[in-house]
Amino acid sequence: MGSAGNLKPKTVSGPAGYVLQDVPHLSDYIPDLPIYPNPLQDNPAYSVVKQYFVHEDDTVPQKIVVHKTSPRGIHFRRAGPRQKVYFESDEVHACIVTCGGLCPGLNTVIREIVCGLYNMYGVKRVLGIDGGYRGFYAKNTVSLTPKVVNDIHKRGGTIIGTSRGGHDKSKIVDSIQDRGINQVFIIGGDGTQKGASVIFEEVRKRGLKVAVAGIPKTIDNDIPVIDKSFGFDSAVEEAQRAINAAHVESESMENGIGLVKLMGRYCGFIAMYATLASRDVDCCLIPESPFYLEGTGGLFEYIEKCLKENGHMVIVIAEGAGQELLSESIDSATQQDASGNKLLQDVGLWLSQRIKDYFKQRKMVMNLKYIDPTYMIRAIPSNASDNVYCTLLAQSAVHGAMAGYTGFTVGLVNGRQTYIPFYRINEKQNKVVITDRMWARLLSSTNQPSFLSAKDVGADKKEEGTACLPLDDQIYSEDVSGNKEISLV
């Protein structure tokens, strides 16, 4: 895919420690670009808006909770329509591509980009790139109009198809040039956004007037900086159906156990929030919090205790949890998918068998039902909350591209739409911080053991670079680089 970190970050410093991590603009590398008045000023939908346009100096702080002596810290440029734009409506030839796995809300984002371009800016030429990155040079395109996309938000998946891999920088940018495309909207996860950054670098290197905008997509919520990713709320809501089924099954049998595996390759946000929302879960296992099976304080001991006290139990496990335990018992070569993600062993099936073996050895009656709703959850349409969020993301991306910004990802930061430089999205993954209050809330809710010793907690704090702060302050802690440790509250 190539390097995504060749460009020097664009920052603006101000008094009291103010730092704006700005995004690139077409005018940075193309001189004397013509500027046009924003057609929104004549749009009847905006005639009632008190202030049409976002002020050029409006920024959003990354860290919203501060002390009175704290520096102002890192800010991002606020998203929204600008008074001047760098594209005429008739000039724009936009394209949309979706990459990676499915996620609730993909069709909603596609719909709102198309409708935003048409209805707000009068853009008539929008293409859907069929089948992910390789669709730029290997497949046909789909013409997208408001009529074509009118009802697509009511169904899951993506009408323009998706795939993993296929990122050939030169072929993609050649295709963009050959087709006369000048606005590229790329919807995908961290790997896709890295690819978008490489595409932007090549576009800039060739001096093309092409705005490259990313919309971050990950059902796992593992993209940093932003408050949350679209589709996450829908996934947590749909997971409740699987958890409820597991609860009903477990209650209906002697020593019943309902085991539900949820998405979460490297982070456990879906499992954690689904557990907190459900109230029927007795144990939640996530990749960030190691656990062990046997011995005092282990998972088997806790399961036996729950069954003796309640007669049934529900366990939620994220797909990436316990992989180190599987690698000890299953000899298999490390494989990767087309996106470079490690192919994980099915921890749910493995844990189911281990639990069955444990109770068989102890000659105890136990009935276990294993539920894996992963692909059902990924394929649903987005719920009301995500539909609104997808609309805001899509419109923010459209406003940014029309205003000449490029090489950026849109995202919600402290409740405000912002433009974030690609390098911030690609620098690391968002994970559950198990020394955080949110994880403590889950442990309190389920009453499960943490499976961690004081030594383990200390090691985790050291690994996260977290300062030893009072409990109330830990959620706002910073890592060794001064970046906010991301967690949802």
XYZ file of C-alpha atoms in Angstrom, residues 240 243-248 250-251 274-283 312-316 445-446:
26
model
C -29.369 -7.356 22.647
C -28.086 -11.833 24.518
C -31.788 -12.046 25.291
C -32.013 -15.372 23.412
C -29.047 -16.698 25.385
C -30.699 -15.601 28.628
C -33.989 -17.323 27.753
C -30.044 -20.575 29.935
C -33.003 -19.896 32.243
C -23.999 -4.631 24.928
C -23.327 -6.081 28.382
C -24.046 -2.788 30.136
C -27.232 -2.318 28.102
C -28.505 -5.857 28.695
C -28.298 -6.378 32.485
C -28.683 -10.131 31.837
C -24.955 -10.794 31.341
C -22.944 -12.385 34.152
C -19.519 -12.231 32.522
C -28.037 -20.261 34.969
C -25.537 -17.865 33.415
C -24.910 -15.671 30.343
C -21.375 -15.034 29.026
C -20.506 -12.469 26.329
C -22.824 -4.306 36.938
C -21.987 -7.960 36.273
